[in-house]
PDB file of C-alpha atoms and ligand atoms in Angstrom:
ATOM      1  CA  MET A   1     -84.512-215.096 122.048  1.00 96.00           C
ATOM      2  CA  LYS A   2     -87.661-215.220 124.202  1.00 98.00           C
ATOM      3  CA  THR A   3     -90.753-216.798 122.672  1.00 98.00           C
ATOM      4  CA  ILE A   4     -94.467-216.200 123.258  1.00 99.00           C
ATOM      5  CA  PHE A   5     -97.462-218.261 122.133  1.00 99.00           C
ATOM      6  CA  ILE A   6    -100.634-216.208 121.650  1.00 98.00           C
ATOM      7  CA  THR A   7    -104.221-217.376 121.067  1.00 98.00           C
ATOM      8  CA  GLY A   8    -106.731-215.231 119.181  1.00 98.00           C
ATOM      9  CA  ALA A   9    -104.054-213.165 117.456  1.00 98.00           C
ATOM     10  CA  SER A  10    -106.128-212.303 114.371  1.00 97.00           C
ATOM     11  CA  THR A  11    -107.443-208.988 115.698  1.00 97.00           C
ATOM     12  CA  GLY A  12    -107.565-206.608 118.653  1.00 97.00           C
ATOM     13  CA  LEU A  13    -105.432-207.279 121.690  1.00 98.00           C
ATOM     14  CA  GLY A  14    -103.960-210.558 120.404  1.00 98.00           C
ATOM     15  CA  LYS A  15    -102.712-208.941 117.218  1.00 98.00           C
ATOM     16  CA  ALA A  16    -101.407-205.868 119.093  1.00 98.00           C
ATOM     17  CA  ALA A  17     -99.565-208.149 121.531  1.00 98.00           C
ATOM     18  CA  ALA A  18     -98.028-210.149 118.656  1.00 98.00           C
ATOM     19  CA  LEU A  19     -96.675-206.952 117.102  1.00 98.00           C
ATOM     20  CA  LEU A  20     -95.453-205.511 120.410  1.00 98.00           C
ATOM     21  CA  PHE A  21     -93.554-208.627 121.478  1.00 98.00           C
ATOM     22  CA  GLN A  22     -92.055-208.976 117.980  1.00 98.00           C
ATOM     23  CA  ALA A  23     -90.961-205.331 118.047  1.00 98.00           C
ATOM     24  CA  ASN A  24     -89.206-206.021 121.347  1.00 98.00           C
ATOM     25  CA  GLY A  25     -87.165-208.870 119.905  1.00 98.00           C
ATOM     26  CA  TRP A  26     -89.377-211.822 120.803  1.00 98.00           C
ATOM     27  CA  LYS A  27     -90.232-214.786 118.622  1.00 98.00           C
ATOM     28  CA  VAL A  28     -94.034-214.965 118.363  1.00 98.00           C
ATOM     29  CA  TYR A  29     -96.411-217.820 117.606  1.00 98.00           C
ATOM     30  CA  ALA A  30     -99.536-215.925 116.566  1.00 98.00           C
ATOM     31  CA  THR A  31    -102.344-218.490 116.546  1.00 98.00           C
ATOM     32  CA  MET A  32    -105.828-217.917 115.181  1.00 98.00           C
ATOM     33  CA  ARG A  33    -108.866-219.781 113.879  1.00 97.00           C
ATOM     34  CA  ASN A  34    -108.483-218.551 110.312  1.00 96.00           C
ATOM     35  CA  THR A  35    -104.925-217.882 109.237  1.00 96.00           C
ATOM     36  CA  GLU A  36    -106.119-216.290 105.983  1.00 94.00           C
ATOM     37  CA  LYS A  37    -107.314-213.362 108.093  1.00 90.00           C
ATOM     38  CA  ARG A  38    -103.790-212.226 108.921  1.00 89.00           C
ATOM     39  CA  LYS A  39    -101.630-212.649 105.830  1.00 87.00           C
ATOM     40  CA  ASP A  40     -99.852-209.438 106.898  1.00 93.00           C
ATOM     41  CA  LEU A  41     -98.496-211.047 110.089  1.00 94.00           C
ATOM     42  CA  LYS A  42     -97.108-213.972 108.070  1.00 93.00           C
ATOM     43  CA  THR A  43     -94.650-211.650 106.334  1.00 95.00           C
ATOM     44  CA  ILE A  44     -93.145-210.262 109.559  1.00 97.00           C
ATOM     45  CA  GLU A  45     -89.807-211.608 110.755  1.00 98.00           C
ATOM     46  CA  ASN A  46     -89.987-213.873 113.836  1.00 98.00           C
ATOM     47  CA  ILE A  47     -93.792-214.162 113.700  1.00 98.00           C
ATOM     48  CA  THR A  48     -95.148-217.619 112.884  1.00 98.00           C
ATOM     49  CA  VAL A  49     -98.876-217.789 112.188  1.00 97.00           C
ATOM     50  CA  LEU A  50    -100.534-221.081 113.103  1.00 98.00           C
ATOM     51  CA  GLU A  51    -104.133-222.254 112.925  1.00 98.00           C
ATOM     52  CA  LEU A  52    -105.728-222.830 116.323  1.00 98.00           C
ATOM     53  CA  ASP A  53    -109.307-222.906 117.508  1.00 98.00           C
ATOM     54  CA  VAL A  54    -109.316-223.138 121.311  1.00 98.00           C
ATOM     55  CA  THR A  55    -112.491-225.262 121.239  1.00 98.00           C
ATOM     56  CA  LYS A  56    -110.619-228.087 119.441  1.00 98.00           C
ATOM     57  CA  PRO A  57    -108.624-230.209 121.932  1.00 98.00           C
ATOM     58  CA  GLU A  58    -106.871-232.341 119.296  1.00 98.00           C
ATOM     59  CA  GLN A  59    -105.728-229.287 117.382  1.00 98.00           C
ATOM     60  CA  ILE A  60    -104.445-227.722 120.626  1.00 98.00           C
ATOM     61  CA  ASN A  61    -102.378-230.827 121.370  1.00 98.00           C
ATOM     62  CA  GLU A  62    -100.980-230.938 117.824  1.00 98.00           C
ATOM     63  CA  VAL A  63    -100.043-227.237 117.793  1.00 98.00           C
ATOM     64  CA  THR A  64     -98.501-227.463 121.275  1.00 98.00           C
ATOM     65  CA  ALA A  65     -96.384-230.453 120.224  1.00 98.00           C
ATOM     66  CA  LYS A  66     -95.288-228.620 117.084  1.00 98.00           C
ATOM     67  CA  VAL A  67     -94.088-225.461 118.849  1.00 98.00           C
ATOM     68  CA  ILE A  68     -92.339-227.483 121.548  1.00 98.00           C
ATOM     69  CA  ALA A  69     -90.565-229.519 118.845  1.00 98.00           C
ATOM     70  CA  ASP A  70     -89.621-226.251 117.102  1.00 97.00           C
ATOM     71  CA  GLY A  71     -87.789-224.954 120.188  1.00 96.00           C
ATOM     72  CA  GLY A  72     -90.503-224.262 122.719  1.00 98.00           C
ATOM     73  CA  VAL A  73     -91.920-221.154 124.335  1.00 98.00           C
ATOM     74  CA  ASP A  74     -91.332-219.032 127.427  1.00 98.00           C
ATOM     75  CA  VAL A  75     -94.768-217.431 127.767  1.00 99.00           C
ATOM     76  CA  VAL A  76     -98.252-218.645 126.813  1.00 99.00           C
ATOM     77  CA  LEU A  77    -100.808-215.861 126.393  1.00 99.00           C
ATOM     78  CA  ASN A  78    -104.411-217.035 126.522  1.00 99.00           C
ATOM     79  CA  ASN A  79    -106.212-214.183 124.823  1.00 98.00           C
ATOM     80  CA  ALA A  80    -108.888-215.722 122.581  1.00 98.00           C
ATOM     81  CA  GLY A  81    -112.422-214.915 123.616  1.00 98.00           C
ATOM     82  CA  TYR A  82    -115.640-213.127 122.727  1.00 98.00           C
ATOM     83  CA  GLY A  83    -118.519-211.404 124.485  1.00 98.00           C
ATOM     84  CA  LEU A  84    -121.917-212.816 125.426  1.00 98.00           C
ATOM     85  CA  ALA A  85    -124.223-210.247 126.992  1.00 96.00           C
ATOM     86  CA  GLY A  86    -127.831-210.254 128.093  1.00 96.00           C
ATOM     87  CA  PRO A  87    -129.944-211.723 130.859  1.00 97.00           C
ATOM     88  CA  ALA A  88    -129.250-215.392 131.589  1.00 97.00           C
ATOM     89  CA  GLU A  89    -132.795-216.495 130.810  1.00 97.00           C
ATOM     90  CA  SER A  90    -132.599-214.980 127.301  1.00 97.00           C
ATOM     91  CA  LEU A  91    -129.627-217.089 126.225  1.00 97.00           C
ATOM     92  CA  THR A  92    -129.878-220.471 124.545  1.00 97.00           C
ATOM     93  CA  ASP A  93    -128.075-223.518 125.851  1.00 98.00           C
ATOM     94  CA  ASP A  94    -125.910-223.479 122.707  1.00 98.00           C
ATOM     95  CA  GLN A  95    -124.874-219.866 123.370  1.00 98.00           C
ATOM     96  CA  ILE A  96    -123.964-220.670 126.965  1.00 98.00           C
ATOM     97  CA  VAL A  97    -122.047-223.838 126.068  1.00 98.00           C
ATOM     98  CA  GLU A  98    -120.142-222.060 123.276  1.00 98.00           C
ATOM     99  CA  GLN A  99    -119.205-219.182 125.590  1.00 98.00           C
ATOM    100  CA  LEU A 100    -117.900-221.452 128.356  1.00 98.00           C
ATOM    101  CA  ASN A 101    -116.246-223.726 125.803  1.00 98.00           C
ATOM    102  CA  THR A 102    -114.299-220.815 124.314  1.00 98.00           C
ATOM    103  CA  ASN A 103    -113.664-218.333 127.119  1.00 98.00           C
ATOM    104  CA  LEU A 104    -113.193-220.791 129.995  1.00 99.00           C
ATOM    105  CA  LEU A 105    -112.483-224.298 128.699  1.00 99.00           C
ATOM    106  CA  GLY A 106    -110.307-222.918 125.888  1.00 99.00           C
ATOM    107  CA  VAL A 107    -108.000-221.335 128.472  1.00 99.00           C
ATOM    108  CA  ILE A 108    -107.966-224.492 130.588  1.00 99.00           C
ATOM    109  CA  ARG A 109    -107.152-226.684 127.562  1.00 98.00           C
ATOM    110  CA  VAL A 110    -104.354-224.511 126.155  1.00 99.00           C
ATOM    111  CA  THR A 111    -102.807-224.006 129.595  1.00 99.00           C
ATOM    112  CA  LYS A 112    -102.998-227.704 130.457  1.00 98.00           C
ATOM    113  CA  SER A 113    -101.388-228.717 127.172  1.00 98.00           C
ATOM    114  CA  PHE A 114     -98.250-226.680 127.985  1.00 98.00           C
ATOM    115  CA  ILE A 115     -97.961-227.599 131.687  1.00 98.00           C
ATOM    116  CA  PRO A 116     -95.902-230.830 131.285  1.00 98.00           C
ATOM    117  CA  TYR A 117     -93.400-228.997 129.063  1.00 98.00           C
ATOM    118  CA  PHE A 118     -93.028-226.081 131.513  1.00 98.00           C
ATOM    119  CA  ARG A 119     -92.884-228.474 134.474  1.00 98.00           C
ATOM    120  CA  GLU A 120     -90.073-230.516 132.937  1.00 98.00           C
ATOM    121  CA  LYS A 121     -87.983-227.463 132.118  1.00 98.00           C
ATOM    122  CA  LYS A 122     -88.900-225.865 135.481  1.00 98.00           C
ATOM    123  CA  ASP A 123     -89.628-222.549 133.842  1.00 98.00           C
ATOM    124  CA  GLY A 124     -92.562-220.860 132.168  1.00 98.00           C
ATOM    125  CA  LEU A 125     -95.239-218.236 132.470  1.00 98.00           C
ATOM    126  CA  PHE A 126     -98.929-218.409 131.684  1.00 98.00           C
ATOM    127  CA  ILE A 127    -100.844-215.171 131.176  1.00 99.00           C
ATOM    128  CA  ALA A 128    -104.604-215.132 130.643  1.00 99.00           C
ATOM    129  CA  VAL A 129    -106.587-212.139 129.475  1.00 98.00           C
ATOM    130  CA  THR A 130    -109.679-212.112 131.615  1.00 98.00           C
ATOM    131  CA  SER A 131    -111.703-208.933 132.128  1.00 98.00           C
ATOM    132  CA  LEU A 132    -112.996-206.551 134.733  1.00 97.00           C
ATOM    133  CA  ALA A 133    -115.903-209.030 134.472  1.00 98.00           C
ATOM    134  CA  GLY A 134    -113.615-211.632 136.022  1.00 98.00           C
ATOM    135  CA  LEU A 135    -113.226-209.458 139.105  1.00 98.00           C
ATOM    136  CA  ILE A 136    -116.650-207.855 139.583  1.00 96.00           C
ATOM    137  CA  PRO A 137    -120.149-208.443 138.203  1.00 91.00           C
ATOM    138  CA  VAL A 138    -120.629-206.468 135.008  1.00 94.00           C
ATOM    139  CA  PRO A 139    -124.409-205.934 134.887  1.00 94.00           C
ATOM    140  CA  VAL A 140    -126.516-208.278 132.726  1.00 95.00           C
ATOM    141  CA  ASN A 141    -123.466-210.264 131.608  1.00 96.00           C
ATOM    142  CA  SER A 142    -123.755-213.248 133.926  1.00 97.00           C
ATOM    143  CA  ILE A 143    -122.470-215.987 131.626  1.00 98.00           C
ATOM    144  CA  TYR A 144    -119.474-213.968 130.385  1.00 98.00           C
ATOM    145  CA  ASN A 145    -118.795-212.972 134.025  1.00 98.00           C
ATOM    146  CA  THR A 146    -118.885-216.661 134.962  1.00 98.00           C
ATOM    147  CA  ALA A 147    -116.414-217.619 132.230  1.00 98.00           C
ATOM    148  CA  LYS A 148    -113.952-214.876 133.129  1.00 98.00           C
ATOM    149  CA  THR A 149    -114.319-215.388 136.897  1.00 98.00           C
ATOM    150  CA  GLY A 150    -113.635-219.064 136.216  1.00 98.00           C
ATOM    151  CA  VAL A 151    -110.362-218.214 134.488  1.00 99.00           C
ATOM    152  CA  GLU A 152    -109.373-215.987 137.418  1.00 98.00           C
ATOM    153  CA  ALA A 153    -110.083-218.889 139.802  1.00 98.00           C
ATOM    154  CA  PHE A 154    -108.205-221.361 137.593  1.00 99.00           C
ATOM    155  CA  TYR A 155    -105.100-219.188 137.397  1.00 98.00           C
ATOM    156  CA  GLU A 156    -105.147-218.402 141.122  1.00 98.00           C
ATOM    157  CA  SER A 157    -105.419-222.141 141.804  1.00 98.00           C
ATOM    158  CA  LEU A 158    -102.533-222.886 139.438  1.00 98.00           C
ATOM    159  CA  ALA A 159    -100.387-220.220 141.112  1.00 97.00           C
ATOM    160  CA  PHE A 160    -100.245-222.568 144.101  1.00 96.00           C
ATOM    161  CA  GLU A 161    -100.210-225.826 142.153  1.00 98.00           C
ATOM    162  CA  LEU A 162     -97.349-224.879 139.804  1.00 98.00           C
ATOM    163  CA  GLY A 163     -95.231-222.717 142.085  1.00 96.00           C
ATOM    164  CA  ASP A 164     -92.837-225.537 143.027  1.00 97.00           C
ATOM    165  CA  PHE A 165     -91.992-225.931 139.341  1.00 98.00           C
ATOM    166  CA  ASN A 166     -91.125-222.267 138.795  1.00 98.00           C
ATOM    167  CA  ILE A 167     -94.178-221.805 136.579  1.00 98.00           C
ATOM    168  CA  GLY A 168     -95.947-218.477 136.981  1.00 98.00           C
ATOM    169  CA  THR A 169     -99.577-217.653 136.299  1.00 98.00           C
ATOM    170  CA  LYS A 170    -100.869-214.127 135.790  1.00 98.00           C
ATOM    171  CA  THR A 171    -104.154-212.611 134.714  1.00 99.00           C
ATOM    172  CA  VAL A 172    -104.628-209.310 132.933  1.00 99.00           C
ATOM    173  CA  SER A 173    -108.102-207.898 133.543  1.00 98.00           C
ATOM    174  CA  PRO A 174    -109.045-205.073 131.158  1.00 98.00           C
ATOM    175  CA  GLY A 175    -112.099-202.859 131.210  1.00 96.00           C
ATOM    176  CA  ILE A 176    -113.315-201.796 127.780  1.00 95.00           C
ATOM    177  CA  ILE A 177    -110.885-202.355 124.897  1.00 96.00           C
ATOM    178  CA  LYS A 178    -111.709-200.554 121.672  1.00 94.00           C
ATOM    179  CA  SER A 179    -111.538-203.574 119.360  1.00 92.00           C
ATOM    180  CA  ALA A 180    -113.681-205.803 117.157  1.00 92.00           C
ATOM    181  CA  PHE A 181    -115.038-207.290 120.405  1.00 94.00           C
ATOM    182  CA  SER A 182    -118.115-205.038 120.395  1.00 91.00           C
ATOM    183  CA  ASP A 183    -118.900-206.051 116.782  1.00 92.00           C
ATOM    184  CA  ASN A 184    -118.664-209.749 117.638  1.00 92.00           C
ATOM    185  CA  VAL A 185    -120.510-209.722 120.971  1.00 93.00           C
ATOM    186  CA  GLN A 186    -123.619-211.917 121.070  1.00 93.00           C
ATOM    187  CA  ILE A 187    -126.490-210.191 122.851  1.00 93.00           C
ATOM    188  CA  GLY A 188    -129.683-211.639 124.309  1.00 92.00           C
ATOM    189  CA  LEU A 189    -132.275-208.935 124.888  1.00 88.00           C
ATOM    190  CA  MET A 190    -135.511-208.897 126.888  1.00 94.00           C
ATOM    191  CA  ASP A 191    -137.575-205.776 127.462  1.00 95.00           C
ATOM    192  CA  GLU A 192    -138.180-206.781 131.064  1.00 97.00           C
ATOM    193  CA  TYR A 193    -134.486-206.278 131.844  1.00 96.00           C
ATOM    194  CA  MET A 194    -133.990-202.929 130.147  1.00 94.00           C
ATOM    195  CA  PRO A 195    -134.283-200.857 133.358  1.00 94.00           C
ATOM    196  CA  THR A 196    -131.731-203.119 135.085  1.00 94.00           C
ATOM    197  CA  PHE A 197    -129.442-203.058 132.063  1.00 93.00           C
ATOM    198  CA  GLN A 198    -129.637-199.267 131.666  1.00 92.00           C
ATOM    199  CA  ARG A 199    -129.094-198.665 135.391  1.00 94.00           C
ATOM    200  CA  GLY A 200    -126.066-200.931 135.354  1.00 93.00           C
ATOM    201  CA  MET A 201    -124.567-199.310 132.267  1.00 90.00           C
ATOM    202  CA  GLN A 202    -125.085-195.842 133.758  1.00 92.00           C
ATOM    203  CA  ALA A 203    -123.478-196.918 137.032  1.00 93.00           C
ATOM    204  CA  MET A 204    -120.432-198.213 135.208  1.00 90.00           C
ATOM    205  CA  ALA A 205    -120.313-195.360 132.653  1.00 85.00           C
ATOM    206  CA  PHE A 206    -118.454-197.573 130.204  1.00 74.00           C
ATOM    207  CA  ASP A 207    -118.997-195.110 127.361  1.00 68.00           C
ATOM    208  CA  THR A 208    -116.688-192.575 128.995  1.00 72.00           C
ATOM    209  CA  PHE A 209    -113.715-194.936 129.239  1.00 76.00           C
ATOM    210  CA  GLY A 210    -111.821-197.435 127.219  1.00 92.00           C
ATOM    211  CA  SER A 211    -108.287-198.452 126.303  1.00 96.00           C
ATOM    212  CA  THR A 212    -106.760-199.242 122.960  1.00 97.00           C
ATOM    213  CA  SER A 213    -105.545-202.748 122.194  1.00 98.00           C
ATOM    214  CA  GLU A 214    -102.018-201.340 122.155  1.00 98.00           C
ATOM    215  CA  GLU A 215    -102.391-199.910 125.682  1.00 98.00           C
ATOM    216  CA  ILE A 216    -103.563-203.247 127.058  1.00 98.00           C
ATOM    217  CA  ALA A 217    -100.868-205.086 125.068  1.00 98.00           C
ATOM    218  CA  ALA A 218     -98.310-202.922 126.894  1.00 98.00           C
ATOM    219  CA  ILE A 219     -99.683-204.191 130.225  1.00 98.00           C
ATOM    220  CA  VAL A 220     -99.468-207.766 128.962  1.00 99.00           C
ATOM    221  CA  TYR A 221     -95.847-207.045 128.012  1.00 99.00           C
ATOM    222  CA  GLU A 222     -95.184-205.675 131.494  1.00 98.00           C
ATOM    223  CA  ALA A 223     -96.710-208.801 133.028  1.00 99.00           C
ATOM    224  CA  ALA A 224     -94.514-210.988 130.808  1.00 98.00           C
ATOM    225  CA  THR A 225     -91.274-209.165 131.580  1.00 98.00           C
ATOM    226  CA  ASP A 226     -91.405-207.534 135.041  1.00 98.00           C
ATOM    227  CA  GLY A 227     -90.242-210.686 136.838  1.00 98.00           C
ATOM    228  CA  LYS A 228     -92.740-210.067 139.625  1.00 98.00           C
ATOM    229  CA  LYS A 229     -94.795-212.641 141.470  1.00 97.00           C
ATOM    230  CA  GLN A 230     -98.017-210.758 140.775  1.00 98.00           C
ATOM    231  CA  LEU A 231    -101.152-212.739 140.060  1.00 98.00           C
ATOM    232  CA  ASN A 232    -103.352-209.992 138.652  1.00 98.00           C
ATOM    233  CA  TYR A 233    -102.982-206.810 136.588  1.00 98.00           C
ATOM    234  CA  VAL A 234    -106.079-204.629 136.548  1.00 98.00           C
ATOM    235  CA  ALA A 235    -105.728-203.040 133.118  1.00 97.00           C
ATOM    236  CA  GLY A 236    -107.009-199.626 132.127  1.00 96.00           C
ATOM    237  CA  ALA A 237    -108.374-196.627 134.033  1.00 94.00           C
ATOM    238  CA  ASP A 238    -111.959-197.899 133.829  1.00 94.00           C
ATOM    239  CA  ALA A 239    -111.124-201.307 135.257  1.00 95.00           C
ATOM    240  CA  GLN A 240    -109.023-199.764 138.031  1.00 95.00           C
ATOM    241  CA  LYS A 241    -111.759-197.318 139.004  1.00 94.00           C
ATOM    242  CA  HIS A 242    -114.549-199.918 139.147  1.00 95.00           C
ATOM    243  CA  TYR A 243    -112.457-202.569 140.863  1.00 97.00           C
ATOM    244  CA  GLU A 244    -111.312-200.155 143.553  1.00 97.00           C
ATOM    245  CA  HIS A 245    -114.923-199.109 144.102  1.00 95.00           C
ATOM    246  CA  ARG A 246    -115.998-202.741 144.413  1.00 96.00           C
ATOM    247  CA  LEU A 247    -113.166-203.482 146.896  1.00 98.00           C
ATOM    248  CA  ASN A 248    -114.245-200.500 148.990  1.00 98.00           C
ATOM    249  CA  LEU A 249    -117.908-201.532 149.021  1.00 97.00           C
ATOM    250  CA  GLY A 250    -117.464-205.298 149.320  1.00 97.00           C
ATOM    251  CA  ARG A 251    -119.489-207.917 147.423  1.00 96.00           C
ATOM    252  CA  GLN A 252    -122.954-207.189 148.800  1.00 97.00           C
ATOM    253  CA  GLY A 253    -122.223-203.475 148.993  1.00 97.00           C
ATOM    254  CA  TYR A 254    -121.449-203.368 145.286  1.00 96.00           C
ATOM    255  CA  ILE A 255    -124.673-205.204 144.375  1.00 96.00           C
ATOM    256  CA  ASN A 256    -126.556-202.699 146.535  1.00 96.00           C
ATOM    257  CA  TYR A 257    -124.765-199.846 144.765  1.00 95.00           C
ATOM    258  CA  LEU A 258    -125.829-201.166 141.337  1.00 95.00           C
ATOM    259  CA  ASP A 259    -129.377-201.833 142.575  1.00 94.00           C
ATOM    260  CA  ASP A 260    -129.781-198.346 143.976  1.00 94.00           C
ATOM    261  CA  PHE A 261    -127.910-196.413 141.308  1.00 94.00           C
ATOM    262  CA  ASP A 262    -129.750-193.258 140.270  1.00 91.00           C
ATOM    263  CA  PRO A 263    -128.013-191.149 137.579  1.00 84.00           C
ATOM    264  CA  LYS A 264    -129.830-188.050 138.818  1.00 86.00           C
ATOM    265  CA  LYS A 265    -128.177-188.246 142.244  1.00 83.00           C
TER     266      LYS A 265
HETATM  267  N1  NAP B   1    -112.835-205.631 124.011  1.00 55.52           N
HETATM  268  C1  NAP B   1    -113.180-205.525 125.280  1.00 55.52           C
HETATM  269  O1  NAP B   1    -113.904-204.588 125.676  1.00 55.52           O
HETATM  270  C2  NAP B   1    -112.646-206.516 126.279  1.00 55.52           C
HETATM  271  C3  NAP B   1    -112.731-206.192 127.635  1.00 55.52           C
HETATM  272  C4  NAP B   1    -112.225-207.080 128.585  1.00 55.52           C
HETATM  273  C5  NAP B   1    -111.661-208.273 128.167  1.00 55.52           C
HETATM  274  N2  NAP B   1    -111.610-208.572 126.842  1.00 55.52           N
HETATM  275  C6  NAP B   1    -110.999-209.846 126.463  1.00 55.52           C
HETATM  276  O2  NAP B   1    -109.850-209.572 125.688  1.00 55.52           O
HETATM  277  C7  NAP B   1    -109.588-210.694 124.825  1.00 55.52           C
HETATM  278  C8  NAP B   1    -109.316-210.161 123.425  1.00 55.52           C
HETATM  279  O3  NAP B   1    -110.478-209.502 122.952  1.00 55.52           O
HETATM  280  P1  NAP B   1    -110.392-208.278 121.914  1.00 55.52           P
HETATM  281  O4  NAP B   1    -110.924-207.079 122.591  1.00 55.52           O
HETATM  282  O5  NAP B   1    -109.069-208.226 121.277  1.00 55.52           O
HETATM  283  O6  NAP B   1    -111.514-208.742 120.862  1.00 55.52           O
HETATM  284  P2  NAP B   1    -111.403-209.216 119.347  1.00 55.52           P
HETATM  285  O7  NAP B   1    -110.710-208.173 118.541  1.00 55.52           O
HETATM  286  O8  NAP B   1    -112.795-209.597 118.963  1.00 55.52           O
HETATM  287  O9  NAP B   1    -110.445-210.496 119.387  1.00 55.52           O
HETATM  288  C9  NAP B   1    -110.868-211.718 119.892  1.00 55.52           C
HETATM  289  C10 NAP B   1    -109.972-212.792 119.350  1.00 55.52           C
HETATM  290  O10 NAP B   1    -110.391-214.056 119.897  1.00 55.52           O
HETATM  291  C11 NAP B   1    -110.495-214.959 118.813  1.00 55.52           C
HETATM  292  N3  NAP B   1    -111.353-216.097 119.078  1.00 55.52           N
HETATM  293  C12 NAP B   1    -112.670-216.132 119.368  1.00 55.52           C
HETATM  294  N4  NAP B   1    -113.082-217.398 119.510  1.00 55.52           N
HETATM  295  C13 NAP B   1    -111.991-218.187 119.292  1.00 55.52           C
HETATM  296  C14 NAP B   1    -111.757-219.572 119.288  1.00 55.52           C
HETATM  297  N5  NAP B   1    -112.736-220.475 119.493  1.00 55.52           N
HETATM  298  N6  NAP B   1    -110.497-220.023 119.047  1.00 55.52           N
HETATM  299  C15 NAP B   1    -109.493-219.154 118.808  1.00 55.52           C
HETATM  300  N7  NAP B   1    -109.655-217.830 118.773  1.00 55.52           N
HETATM  301  C16 NAP B   1    -110.895-217.361 119.015  1.00 55.52           C
HETATM  302  C17 NAP B   1    -110.961-214.125 117.642  1.00 55.52           C
HETATM  303  O11 NAP B   1    -110.750-214.833 116.442  1.00 55.52           O
HETATM  304  P3  NAP B   1    -111.606-214.628 115.103  1.00 55.52           P
HETATM  305  O12 NAP B   1    -110.945-213.473 114.391  1.00 55.52           O
HETATM  306  O13 NAP B   1    -111.473-215.918 114.394  1.00 55.52           O
HETATM  307  O14 NAP B   1    -113.011-214.316 115.512  1.00 55.52           O
HETATM  308  C18 NAP B   1    -110.052-212.926 117.821  1.00 55.52           C
HETATM  309  O15 NAP B   1    -108.775-213.203 117.340  1.00 55.52           O
HETATM  310  C19 NAP B   1    -110.803-211.607 124.940  1.00 55.52           C
HETATM  311  O16 NAP B   1    -110.500-212.679 125.815  1.00 55.52           O
HETATM  312  C20 NAP B   1    -111.859-210.716 125.577  1.00 55.52           C
HETATM  313  O17 NAP B   1    -112.814-211.452 126.312  1.00 55.52           O
HETATM  314  C21 NAP B   1    -112.075-207.716 125.882  1.00 55.52           C
END
């Protein structure tokens, strides 16, 4: 039986992925900060709920050691994360540190803790949920963009570093997922940036798109099972449309496009 280890499995994509892999005959370690939140998952066969906050290195090491002792895992899915929006100058140092600590360092810590185990058995796959924001600049989201771009860079770097040990790394980069994410996003607002923010949101037309957690979980499942050497999966019609546009325009061209966007044209 194949086994997957998932972070942030209490809601949204992480929970949907836990249920999808279980339904397909996998053993699932569904980890979350507060295990009381998901008593329902605890009752499902082959799902083990464990407490894990990705900002706690000691807890990560303990949980990793426990699941390895229990029989190990085939796939590690780094999913935990939350949104931080708003102009950089509006955000406090604590907000920035917490965002990077969770969305970037959390992925680095959890991945690193499983590397020796995968390296010794010469088999394993890491998947990280990044975002369209890891591929292109989502307007007025600079710190979140930085965290997710950092994960993309980390996984691309590991693809080379771990290849000799038959360890794969993949990123899944969704656009909008209809989940609790939008309720939990921290937002820094400043009137001075409203024209920039509104222009950017109109250019990206996020309100007209969006995937369900289940749809993105299906792409994570594909990434886990297709056997391909494929670093990145751009997930959802919105992400595919914007990423293709950005590739066509290039880096500076895309900034110019956002700068000049006029909804009336
Ligand atoms: N929703 C979107 O539009 C969207 C778009 C692109 C990418 N993403 C990415 O997709 C992933 C899943 O998000 P989602 O849409 O499913 O949102 P969600 O429903 O809010 O789920 C986020 C999960 O991350 C967990 N989490 C947050 N901080 C954590 C920490 N320090 N340690 C462990 N778990 C932590 C949350 O746990 P608690 O229940 O304890 O808060 C929750 O389980 C995230 O990485 C997000 O950045 C989301």
